[in-house]
Every structure is written in C-alpha cells, then in structure tokens.
Amino acid sequence: MDFTFTEEQQAAAEAARAVFAGVAPDAVPSPALTTGAVAADFDRPLWAKLAAADLLSLLLTEEHGGAGLDPLALCLVLRESAKVLARVPLLETSAVALAVQRYGDKDLTGDILPRTGRGELVLTAAAHGRTGHDPAQLAVTARQSDTSSWTLNGVQTAVPWAQHADLIAIPAHTGDGRAVLALIPRDRTGVTLSDQISTSGELLAEVHLDAVRAAPHEVITDPAAWEWLHALLTTGTCAQALGLGERVLDMSAAYTSQREQFGHPVATFQAVAVQTADRYIDLRAMEATLWQAAWRLSTGAEGALPLAADIAVAKIWASDGVRRTVQTAQHLHGGFGADTDYPLHRYHAWAKQLELSLGPAAAHEETLGDLLAAHPLA
C-alpha cells in the first residue's frame, strides 16, 4: 500500500492551509457562550476565499471549471479545515457536487456544477434519516406520479446547513425498494425546515417533505448514487475527525511542555507521556484507515471485502479516536481546558458532534462482523 500523495493532491492541501491560516479557532462562536445556535449563517467570507482559491471546484472536471481531483484530495482539504474549526459546508457541497457529476444527467450537471464551483450555490445532504439510526433512504418515499414528475414524502433529521443551502440532496426509496437521490430547493412548495441545534452549536434542520414535486432531471435514479454519496460523506467526516484530533494533540503537547510542576514541565512526567503516546497511536490508526477508505473510494479498487468494510474500520477508529483525544486533552489541561477564553472547549464540542455523526464504534464493529461473515477471508 502506497500512501504517497500526488503533486496535485499535495498542492490542494497547501492551498487549503493557506486559506485556513487566516481562521482563528478562539474566535469561532462557542456553544458554551451562546444560547441557541452559535450563528445565523456560516462563514461567508471564508466561503468566498475557498471559491477564489478554486477549492470548491477541486473535484469537478475541466468541463465544469474544476481541477478533476478525487476524494483523496477532498479529504486532505477537510483535514485542514477541521484543524481551525472552519464553519463552512465544504464537505456537503463538494460531496453532493461530485455525486451529481458522476450520476446526474446533463441538464442537472450543466445547471448545478459550474455555479457550485464558483461558490454561487451551496449544497447539502440529508444523511441521517428520520431518527439517525435507520438508513436515510427509508425515511422518504419517492413515487413517480407520471412521466413528468416525482412526489416525495417523509422526514429527514439533522440536516447540516439546510437553512442556507440552495439545494438539499434527499435520499428516498421507491415502491419497489430502489434508492433514488433527489436535489430539492429548500424553498420548494411542501418543504418545511424545523430548527435543530447540534452539539457544536451549529444550526441543523429537520426537513419535512409533504407531497414535494421534483422534475425528472432533479432525481438521480441510479441506485449507486446514494450509496456512493453516503460513503463519501462518511469518509469526509472521518477526515475532519483526524484533522481535529491532530490539532488537539498539538495543543496538549504545547501546553504540557510549558506547564511546570515541581520545577519540571509536566510533559516529562511518565503518566503524561504515556497518555499522549496512546493518543498519537490513535491518530496514526485513524490516518491509516482513513486513507485506505478514501483510496478505495477514489479508485474503485477491489479488495478482499467490500468498500463498506474499509469505511466501517475508518469509522471505528475515528469515532473512538477523536473522543479519546479530546478527553485526554481536557485531562492534561486541567481547569484551563474548560476556560472559555481558551479554544479547547470548542474543539471538544466539535469532536462530540463528529462522534455523534459517525455513530458508536460498536455499531460499526457489528457491520464489519456481518461483512466478514458474508465474505469469508481465505
């Protein structure tokens, strides 16, 4: 296995670092200091900078004004975004745009993709279903009432950035059980958004669809489209968990190197060194499993197990690893970690939201066990 990144992928990461260098994590709105949502909108100035740096068109083909890179490049950029708690719908917009590029028809791609790459359109996806525990496509029904339109009914919960998105990707199921993916404007008749607040304080939405009509070109009927989009959203979330965890471990190392007890930096104490070493191991495991999943998603390479197994392993490490990393950081920082003038409590809230989004490691272990049972290794 070769985890060497291409020059184009490394250039994307460098461009992301340059853009995100201007973001101050201690200025990110804090859920501990805010009643309700931390902000009424996402970071529009940062969004404009991402568009100007061509990072919103990174995965689009040249035909649509992009660089034609792959999900690996997106994960590298997302890793950098999480290090500074960037409040932008980068994952959702990029993932939906790439799914549309792969599976949408010419009318849909020609209308959406160029504007998305320029930052003019914001996209998001409903990935959590009605409860957050069941497959998202089962929460909405899609019926083709005639040859000219579809009708959608159902509820999707915890949809990020929905109040600010121009289009929401809604997975749904047909009468014969097929999964389809509909791109619906948030202000379409029959769409109602109910505010929800995430653990990180960001505004989410419960999306109600009551006899919502969709034109044929707005519905992607290839059953692989939603499965692929869901895989990319999950892998991207693992990349965010890795970036956040790496920054938090750096904060712990810096603080324990400066904080002294008994005339010595606490970083020199064995108990502190052991804990930080354990978290370093967590992060390296998160990194290796992330790149394995992202590589298979990007290349379509075959493996002993389906792609879902690699994603399950990445989710196991990301969900548990990001939690352990911020918990250790809080312990090593002592009371200083809870000081709202210091950014660590913001990272803790974001880490918890990522953990909840990924779901418990035990559930992914069960999924992995089922895949192993269905595909015995020689």
Coordinates of C-alpha atoms in Angstrom, one line a residue, residues 174-367:
T174 CA -39.4 3.9 -4.4
G175 CA -42.3 1.4 -4.2
D176 CA -40.1 -1.4 -5.4
G177 CA -37.3 -0.6 -2.8
R178 CA -34.8 1.2 -5.1
A179 CA -32.9 4.1 -3.7
V180 CA -33.1 7.4 -5.6
L181 CA -31.5 10.8 -4.9
A182 CA -33.5 14.0 -5.3
L183 CA -32.0 17.5 -5.5
I184 CA -34.6 19.8 -4.0
P185 CA -34.5 23.6 -3.4
R186 CA -35.1 24.4 0.2
D187 CA -37.9 26.8 -0.7
R188 CA -39.8 24.3 -2.8
T189 CA -43.5 24.1 -2.0
G190 CA -44.1 21.3 0.6
V191 CA -40.6 21.6 2.1
T192 CA -40.6 22.7 5.8
L193 CA -37.5 23.2 7.9
S194 CA -37.6 22.9 11.7
D195 CA -34.6 24.3 13.5
Q196 CA -32.4 21.9 15.5
I197 CA -29.1 22.7 17.3
S198 CA -26.1 20.5 17.1
T199 CA -23.7 19.7 20.0
S200 CA -21.2 22.1 18.4
G201 CA -23.9 24.8 18.5
E202 CA -24.4 24.9 14.7
L203 CA -27.9 25.1 13.2
L204 CA -29.3 21.9 11.8
A205 CA -32.7 21.2 10.3
E206 CA -35.4 18.6 10.4
V207 CA -36.6 18.6 6.8
H208 CA -40.3 17.7 6.3
L209 CA -41.4 16.8 2.8
D210 CA -45.2 16.9 2.2
A211 CA -46.1 16.0 -1.4
V212 CA -43.0 17.7 -2.7
R213 CA -42.8 17.7 -6.5
A214 CA -39.5 17.0 -8.3
A215 CA -38.8 17.2 -12.1
P216 CA -37.3 14.1 -13.7
H217 CA -33.9 15.7 -14.1
E218 CA -33.8 16.6 -10.4
V219 CA -34.0 12.9 -9.4
I220 CA -31.0 10.6 -9.9
T221 CA -32.4 7.1 -10.3
D222 CA -29.1 5.2 -10.4
P223 CA -29.2 3.2 -7.1
A224 CA -25.5 3.5 -6.7
A225 CA -25.7 7.3 -6.4
W226 CA -26.9 7.5 -2.8
E227 CA -24.7 4.6 -1.7
W228 CA -21.6 6.4 -3.2
L229 CA -22.6 9.8 -1.8
H230 CA -23.1 8.4 1.7
A231 CA -19.7 6.7 1.5
L232 CA -18.1 10.0 0.6
L233 CA -19.9 11.9 3.3
T234 CA -18.8 9.4 5.9
T235 CA -15.2 9.2 4.7
G236 CA -15.0 13.0 4.7
T237 CA -16.3 13.1 8.3
C238 CA -13.5 10.7 9.3
A239 CA -11.1 13.2 7.7
Q240 CA -12.5 16.0 9.8
A241 CA -12.1 13.9 12.9
L242 CA -8.5 13.2 12.1
G243 CA -7.7 16.9 11.5
L244 CA -9.4 18.0 14.7
G245 CA -7.6 15.3 16.7
E246 CA -4.2 16.2 15.3
R247 CA -4.7 19.9 16.3
V248 CA -5.9 18.9 19.8
L249 CA -2.9 16.7 20.4
D250 CA -0.6 19.5 19.2
M251 CA -2.4 21.8 21.8
S252 CA -1.8 19.2 24.5
A253 CA 1.9 18.8 23.6
A254 CA 2.4 22.6 23.7
Y255 CA 0.6 23.1 27.0
T256 CA 2.3 20.3 28.8
S257 CA 5.7 21.4 27.6
Q258 CA 5.1 24.8 29.1
R259 CA 3.2 23.9 32.3
E260 CA 5.5 23.1 35.1
Q261 CA 5.0 21.3 38.4
F262 CA 7.8 20.6 40.9
G263 CA 10.1 22.5 38.8
H264 CA 9.7 20.4 35.6
P265 CA 7.5 20.5 32.6
V266 CA 4.5 18.1 33.1
A267 CA 5.3 16.7 29.6
T268 CA 8.3 15.0 31.2
F269 CA 6.1 13.0 33.7
Q270 CA 5.7 9.4 32.7
A271 CA 1.9 9.4 33.2
V272 CA 1.5 12.4 30.8
A273 CA 3.9 10.9 28.2
V274 CA 2.0 7.6 28.2
Q275 CA -1.3 9.2 27.7
T276 CA -0.1 11.4 24.8
A277 CA 1.7 8.4 23.2
D278 CA -1.6 6.5 23.3
R279 CA -3.4 9.3 21.6
Y280 CA -0.6 9.5 19.0
I281 CA -1.3 5.9 18.2
D282 CA -5.0 6.6 17.9
L283 CA -4.3 9.3 15.4
R284 CA -2.0 7.2 13.3
A285 CA -4.6 4.4 13.2
M286 CA -7.3 7.0 12.2
E287 CA -5.0 8.2 9.5
A288 CA -4.1 4.8 8.0
T289 CA -7.7 3.6 8.0
L290 CA -9.0 6.9 6.5
W291 CA -6.6 6.9 3.6
Q292 CA -7.4 3.2 2.9
A293 CA -11.1 4.0 2.7
A294 CA -10.5 7.2 0.7
W295 CA -8.2 5.4 -1.7
R296 CA -10.7 2.7 -2.5
L297 CA -13.5 5.2 -2.9
S298 CA -11.3 7.2 -5.3
T299 CA -10.0 4.4 -7.4
G300 CA -12.8 1.8 -7.1
A301 CA -10.1 -0.8 -6.3
E302 CA -11.3 -4.3 -5.4
G303 CA -10.4 -5.8 -2.1
A304 CA -11.0 -8.9 0.0
L305 CA -14.0 -7.2 1.5
P306 CA -16.4 -4.6 0.0
L307 CA -15.6 -0.8 0.4
A308 CA -18.2 -0.7 3.2
A309 CA -15.8 -2.7 5.3
D310 CA -12.9 -0.2 4.9
I311 CA -15.3 2.6 5.7
A312 CA -16.5 0.8 8.8
V313 CA -13.0 0.4 10.1
A314 CA -12.3 4.1 9.5
K315 CA -15.4 5.0 11.4
I316 CA -14.5 2.7 14.3
W317 CA -11.2 4.5 14.7
A318 CA -12.4 8.0 14.0
S319 CA -15.4 7.8 16.4
D320 CA -13.5 6.4 19.3
G321 CA -10.2 8.1 18.5
V322 CA -11.5 11.7 18.4
R323 CA -13.3 11.2 21.6
R324 CA -10.3 9.8 23.4
T325 CA -8.1 12.5 22.1
V326 CA -10.2 15.4 23.4
Q327 CA -10.9 13.7 26.7
T328 CA -7.1 13.2 27.3
A329 CA -6.6 16.8 26.2
Q330 CA -9.1 18.1 28.8
H331 CA -7.5 15.9 31.5
L332 CA -4.0 17.2 30.7
H333 CA -5.1 20.8 30.5
G334 CA -6.8 20.6 33.9
G335 CA -9.1 23.5 34.6
F336 CA -7.5 25.5 31.9
G337 CA -9.2 23.2 29.3
A338 CA -12.6 24.4 30.5
D339 CA -11.7 28.1 30.3
T340 CA -13.9 29.7 27.6
D341 CA -11.2 32.1 26.7
Y342 CA -9.1 29.1 25.5
P343 CA -10.3 27.3 22.3
L344 CA -10.1 23.7 23.7
H345 CA -13.7 23.6 24.8
R346 CA -14.7 24.5 21.2
Y347 CA -12.7 21.5 19.9
H348 CA -14.4 19.3 22.5
A349 CA -17.9 20.3 21.3
W350 CA -17.0 19.8 17.7
A351 CA -15.4 16.4 18.4
K352 CA -18.5 15.3 20.2
Q353 CA -20.6 16.3 17.2
L354 CA -18.4 14.4 14.9
E355 CA -18.6 11.3 17.1
L356 CA -22.4 11.5 17.2
S357 CA -22.4 12.0 13.4
L358 CA -20.3 8.9 12.9
G359 CA -22.2 6.8 15.4
P360 CA -20.9 4.4 18.0
A361 CA -17.9 2.2 17.2
A362 CA -19.8 -0.8 18.5
A363 CA -22.3 -0.4 15.6
H364 CA -19.6 -0.3 13.0
E365 CA -17.9 -3.3 14.6
E366 CA -21.2 -5.2 14.1
T367 CA -21.4 -4.0 10.5

